[in-house]
PDB file of C-alpha atoms in Angstrom:
ATOM      1  CA  GLN A   1      88.436  93.126 114.038  1.00 81.00           C
ATOM      2  CA  PRO A   2      90.092  91.321 111.113  1.00 79.00           C
ATOM      3  CA  HIS A   3      92.619  94.126 110.697  1.00 82.00           C
ATOM      4  CA  LEU A   4      93.365  94.330 114.393  1.00 89.00           C
ATOM      5  CA  LYS A   5      93.787  90.547 114.527  1.00 89.00           C
ATOM      6  CA  GLN A   6      96.677  90.972 112.098  1.00 88.00           C
ATOM      7  CA  ILE A   7      98.200  94.155 113.484  1.00 92.00           C
ATOM      8  CA  LEU A   8      98.175  93.518 117.236  1.00 94.00           C
ATOM      9  CA  PRO A   9      99.944  90.114 117.162  1.00 93.00           C
ATOM     10  CA  SER A  10     102.670  91.665 115.009  1.00 93.00           C
ATOM     11  CA  LEU A  11     103.121  94.441 117.548  1.00 95.00           C
ATOM     12  CA  LEU A  12     103.098  91.962 120.426  1.00 95.00           C
ATOM     13  CA  ALA A  13     105.871  90.040 118.671  1.00 94.00           C
ATOM     14  CA  GLY A  14     107.953  93.216 118.550  1.00 93.00           C
ATOM     15  CA  GLY A  15     107.223  93.766 114.873  1.00 87.00           C
ATOM     16  CA  ALA A  16     107.529  97.544 114.873  1.00 88.00           C
ATOM     17  CA  PRO A  17     107.856  99.631 112.927  1.00 88.00           C
ATOM     18  CA  LEU A  18     104.734  98.356 111.245  1.00 84.00           C
ATOM     19  CA  ALA A  19     102.969  99.916 108.271  1.00 83.00           C
ATOM     20  CA  PHE A  20      99.226  99.495 107.738  1.00 76.00           C
ATOM     21  CA  ASN A  21      96.773 101.425 105.635  1.00 70.00           C
ATOM     22  CA  CYS A  22      93.364 101.563 103.979  1.00 67.00           C
ATOM     23  CA  SER A  23      92.175 103.351 100.857  1.00 59.00           C
ATOM     24  CA  ALA A  24      92.073 106.827 102.410  1.00 60.00           C
ATOM     25  CA  GLY A  25      94.221 106.250 105.472  1.00 59.00           C
ATOM     26  CA  GLN A  26      91.646 107.532 107.909  1.00 63.00           C
ATOM     27  CA  ASP A  27      88.772 105.135 108.499  1.00 72.00           C
ATOM     28  CA  ARG A  28      90.036 101.576 109.052  1.00 78.00           C
ATOM     29  CA  THR A  29      93.533 102.924 109.588  1.00 84.00           C
ATOM     30  CA  GLY A  30      92.284 105.622 111.941  1.00 86.00           C
ATOM     31  CA  PHE A  31      90.278 103.103 113.945  1.00 90.00           C
ATOM     32  CA  ALA A  32      93.159 100.621 114.185  1.00 92.00           C
ATOM     33  CA  THR A  33      95.525 103.392 115.234  1.00 93.00           C
ATOM     34  CA  ALA A  34      93.028 104.586 117.841  1.00 95.00           C
ATOM     35  CA  MET A  35      92.794 101.087 119.317  1.00 96.00           C
ATOM     36  CA  ILE A  36      96.582 100.735 119.466  1.00 96.00           C
ATOM     37  CA  LEU A  37      96.972 104.153 121.079  1.00 96.00           C
ATOM     38  CA  SER A  38      94.182 103.319 123.537  1.00 97.00           C
ATOM     39  CA  ALA A  39      95.907 100.070 124.481  1.00 97.00           C
ATOM     40  CA  LEU A  40      99.057 102.078 125.122  1.00 97.00           C
ATOM     41  CA  GLY A  41      97.127 104.379 127.461  1.00 97.00           C
ATOM     42  CA  VAL A  42      97.206 107.477 125.269  1.00 97.00           C
ATOM     43  CA  PRO A  43      94.557 109.994 126.394  1.00 97.00           C
ATOM     44  CA  ARG A  44      91.448 110.160 124.207  1.00 96.00           C
ATOM     45  CA  ASP A  45      91.911 113.852 123.345  1.00 95.00           C
ATOM     46  CA  VAL A  46      95.390 113.086 121.991  1.00 96.00           C
ATOM     47  CA  ILE A  47      93.979 110.186 119.944  1.00 95.00           C
ATOM     48  CA  TYR A  48      91.331 112.504 118.474  1.00 93.00           C
ATOM     49  CA  ALA A  49      93.941 115.157 117.643  1.00 91.00           C
ATOM     50  CA  ASP A  50      96.070 112.536 115.875  1.00 89.00           C
ATOM     51  CA  TYR A  51      93.026 111.279 113.953  1.00 88.00           C
ATOM     52  CA  MET A  52      92.152 114.798 112.818  1.00 85.00           C
ATOM     53  CA  LEU A  53      95.588 115.122 111.176  1.00 84.00           C
ATOM     54  CA  SER A  54      94.333 112.687 108.517  1.00 77.00           C
ATOM     55  CA  THR A  55      92.358 115.417 106.750  1.00 70.00           C
ATOM     56  CA  GLY A  56      95.329 117.658 106.135  1.00 70.00           C
ATOM     57  CA  PHE A  57      97.688 114.906 105.071  1.00 70.00           C
ATOM     58  CA  ARG A  58      95.249 112.920 102.922  1.00 66.00           C
ATOM     59  CA  ARG A  59      95.958 112.931  99.183  1.00 64.00           C
ATOM     60  CA  PRO A  60      92.890 111.570  97.338  1.00 61.00           C
ATOM     61  CA  GLU A  61      94.683 111.822  94.011  1.00 62.00           C
ATOM     62  CA  ASN A  62      97.004 109.069  95.236  1.00 61.00           C
ATOM     63  CA  GLU A  63      94.279 106.800  96.566  1.00 59.00           C
ATOM     64  CA  MET A  64      93.146 105.197  93.369  1.00 56.00           C
ATOM     65  CA  ALA A  65      94.156 105.954  89.790  1.00 56.00           C
ATOM     66  CA  LYS A  66      91.289 106.682  87.367  1.00 57.00           C
ATOM     67  CA  ALA A  67      92.073 103.545  85.355  1.00 56.00           C
ATOM     68  CA  ARG A  68      91.882 101.388  88.460  1.00 66.00           C
ATOM     69  CA  ILE A  69      88.613 102.990  89.555  1.00 72.00           C
ATOM     70  CA  ASP A  70      86.927 102.127  86.276  1.00 75.00           C
ATOM     71  CA  ARG A  71      88.408  98.645  86.271  1.00 79.00           C
ATOM     72  CA  TYR A  72      87.315  97.733  89.801  1.00 78.00           C
ATOM     73  CA  ALA A  73      84.151  99.808  90.323  1.00 80.00           C
ATOM     74  CA  GLU A  74      81.811  96.963  89.415  1.00 82.00           C
ATOM     75  CA  ARG A  75      82.961  94.751  92.277  1.00 82.00           C
ATOM     76  CA  ASN A  76      84.693  97.110  94.722  1.00 78.00           C
ATOM     77  CA  LEU A  77      82.609  99.433  96.885  1.00 74.00           C
ATOM     78  CA  ALA A  78      85.413 101.946  97.481  1.00 70.00           C
ATOM     79  CA  ALA A  79      86.235 102.140  93.766  1.00 75.00           C
ATOM     80  CA  ARG A  80      82.562 102.553  92.907  1.00 79.00           C
ATOM     81  CA  SER A  81      82.224 105.326  95.477  1.00 76.00           C
ATOM     82  CA  TYR A  82      85.223 107.172  93.999  1.00 74.00           C
ATOM     83  CA  GLN A  83      83.860 106.680  90.479  1.00 79.00           C
ATOM     84  CA  GLN A  84      80.474 108.133  91.453  1.00 81.00           C
ATOM     85  CA  ALA A  85      82.041 111.075  93.292  1.00 77.00           C
ATOM     86  CA  ILE A  86      84.222 111.921  90.297  1.00 77.00           C
ATOM     87  CA  ALA A  87      81.207 111.644  87.950  1.00 81.00           C
ATOM     88  CA  ARG A  88      79.245 114.080  90.137  1.00 80.00           C
ATOM     89  CA  GLY A  89      81.899 116.661  90.843  1.00 74.00           C
ATOM     90  CA  GLY A  90      85.185 115.815  89.176  1.00 69.00           C
ATOM     91  CA  ALA A  91      88.365 115.230  91.124  1.00 62.00           C
ATOM     92  CA  GLN A  92      87.393 118.137  93.413  1.00 66.00           C
ATOM     93  CA  ALA A  93      84.606 115.923  94.784  1.00 63.00           C
ATOM     94  CA  LEU A  94      87.257 113.771  96.437  1.00 62.00           C
ATOM     95  CA  LYS A  95      88.691 116.707  98.394  1.00 63.00           C
ATOM     96  CA  PRO A  96      89.127 115.660 102.019  1.00 60.00           C
ATOM     97  CA  HIS A  97      86.559 116.950 104.456  1.00 64.00           C
ATOM     98  CA  PRO A  98      87.188 117.362 108.169  1.00 67.00           C
ATOM     99  CA  LEU A  99      86.480 114.154 110.030  1.00 77.00           C
ATOM    100  CA  VAL A 100      83.830 115.613 112.314  1.00 77.00           C
ATOM    101  CA  ASP A 101      80.100 115.127 112.750  1.00 78.00           C
ATOM    102  CA  GLU A 102      77.455 117.879 112.690  1.00 83.00           C
ATOM    103  CA  GLN A 103      78.284 118.830 116.289  1.00 86.00           C
ATOM    104  CA  GLY A 104      82.007 119.119 115.528  1.00 81.00           C
ATOM    105  CA  ALA A 105      82.986 115.915 117.346  1.00 84.00           C
ATOM    106  CA  PRO A 106      85.546 113.649 115.654  1.00 86.00           C
ATOM    107  CA  GLN A 107      83.782 110.883 113.713  1.00 85.00           C
ATOM    108  CA  LEU A 108      86.027 108.463 115.558  1.00 89.00           C
ATOM    109  CA  LYS A 109      84.075 109.327 118.715  1.00 93.00           C
ATOM    110  CA  SER A 110      81.124 107.277 117.456  1.00 91.00           C
ATOM    111  CA  ALA A 111      83.370 104.196 117.300  1.00 92.00           C
ATOM    112  CA  PHE A 112      84.504 104.762 120.890  1.00 96.00           C
ATOM    113  CA  ASP A 113      80.892 105.340 121.951  1.00 96.00           C
ATOM    114  CA  GLU A 114      79.806 102.051 120.341  1.00 95.00           C
ATOM    115  CA  ILE A 115      82.643 100.144 121.999  1.00 96.00           C
ATOM    116  CA  GLU A 116      81.814 101.617 125.378  1.00 97.00           C
ATOM    117  CA  ASP A 117      78.089 100.887 124.923  1.00 97.00           C
ATOM    118  CA  ARG A 118      78.696  97.265 123.946  1.00 97.00           C
ATOM    119  CA  TRP A 119      81.799  96.323 125.949  1.00 97.00           C
ATOM    120  CA  GLY A 120      82.070  99.003 128.633  1.00 97.00           C
ATOM    121  CA  SER A 121      85.633 100.007 127.718  1.00 97.00           C
ATOM    122  CA  VAL A 122      88.261  99.700 125.032  1.00 96.00           C
ATOM    123  CA  ASP A 123      90.235  97.326 127.260  1.00 96.00           C
ATOM    124  CA  ARG A 124      87.239  94.966 127.536  1.00 97.00           C
ATOM    125  CA  TYR A 125      86.688  95.207 123.757  1.00 97.00           C
ATOM    126  CA  LEU A 126      90.322  94.281 123.108  1.00 97.00           C
ATOM    127  CA  ASP A 127      90.144  91.433 125.603  1.00 97.00           C
ATOM    128  CA  GLN A 128      86.757  89.953 124.662  1.00 96.00           C
ATOM    129  CA  SER A 129      86.871  90.526 120.911  1.00 94.00           C
ATOM    130  CA  LEU A 130      90.548  90.141 120.135  1.00 94.00           C
ATOM    131  CA  GLY A 131      92.061  88.195 123.011  1.00 95.00           C
ATOM    132  CA  ILE A 132      94.295  91.123 123.946  1.00 96.00           C
ATOM    133  CA  GLY A 133      94.018  91.023 127.715  1.00 97.00           C
ATOM    134  CA  PRO A 134      95.873  92.734 130.559  1.00 97.00           C
ATOM    135  CA  GLY A 135      99.038  90.697 129.970  1.00 97.00           C
ATOM    136  CA  GLU A 136      99.191  91.607 126.295  1.00 97.00           C
ATOM    137  CA  ILE A 137      98.431  95.263 127.072  1.00 97.00           C
ATOM    138  CA  ALA A 138     101.296  95.278 129.582  1.00 97.00           C
ATOM    139  CA  ARG A 139     103.590  93.743 126.945  1.00 97.00           C
ATOM    140  CA  LEU A 140     102.593  96.379 124.356  1.00 97.00           C
ATOM    141  CA  ARG A 141     103.310  99.105 126.868  1.00 97.00           C
ATOM    142  CA  SER A 142     106.667  97.631 127.814  1.00 96.00           C
ATOM    143  CA  LEU A 143     107.642  97.352 124.155  1.00 96.00           C
ATOM    144  CA  TYR A 144     106.441 100.739 122.906  1.00 95.00           C
ATOM    145  CA  LEU A 145     106.458 103.198 125.809  1.00 95.00           C
ATOM    146  CA  GLN A 146     109.492 104.752 127.432  1.00 86.00           C
TER     147      GLN A 146
END
């Protein structure tokens, strides 16, 4: 929610193009992108296909330099995770893996499932958790859809 509370108001204000990222560009970024695409009415299968592109385009070697990993590992969970992975298997250990669960479903599906279990729909999640109601959704669509 904290990331979406920064991104969505910028989009509502017409602040596109807008760049946002996380350490690997697939988890927090993938979720935020999925919520934006959902608000725009993009079909779920298209959102999943977009999310799955992250594996092929991810470049772990650019995510955190070795010097930065060592420097921040003590207090940064992501840096510590990278440090441990490199210690176990070298840089190859950071090779991107497909973003699917054991059944082959996109990992992002579990986020949608949780939202639907707790809020009933993405629209209700956006409204109740972020204050992005029907009026804001209509504005996003008018700004970013042709």
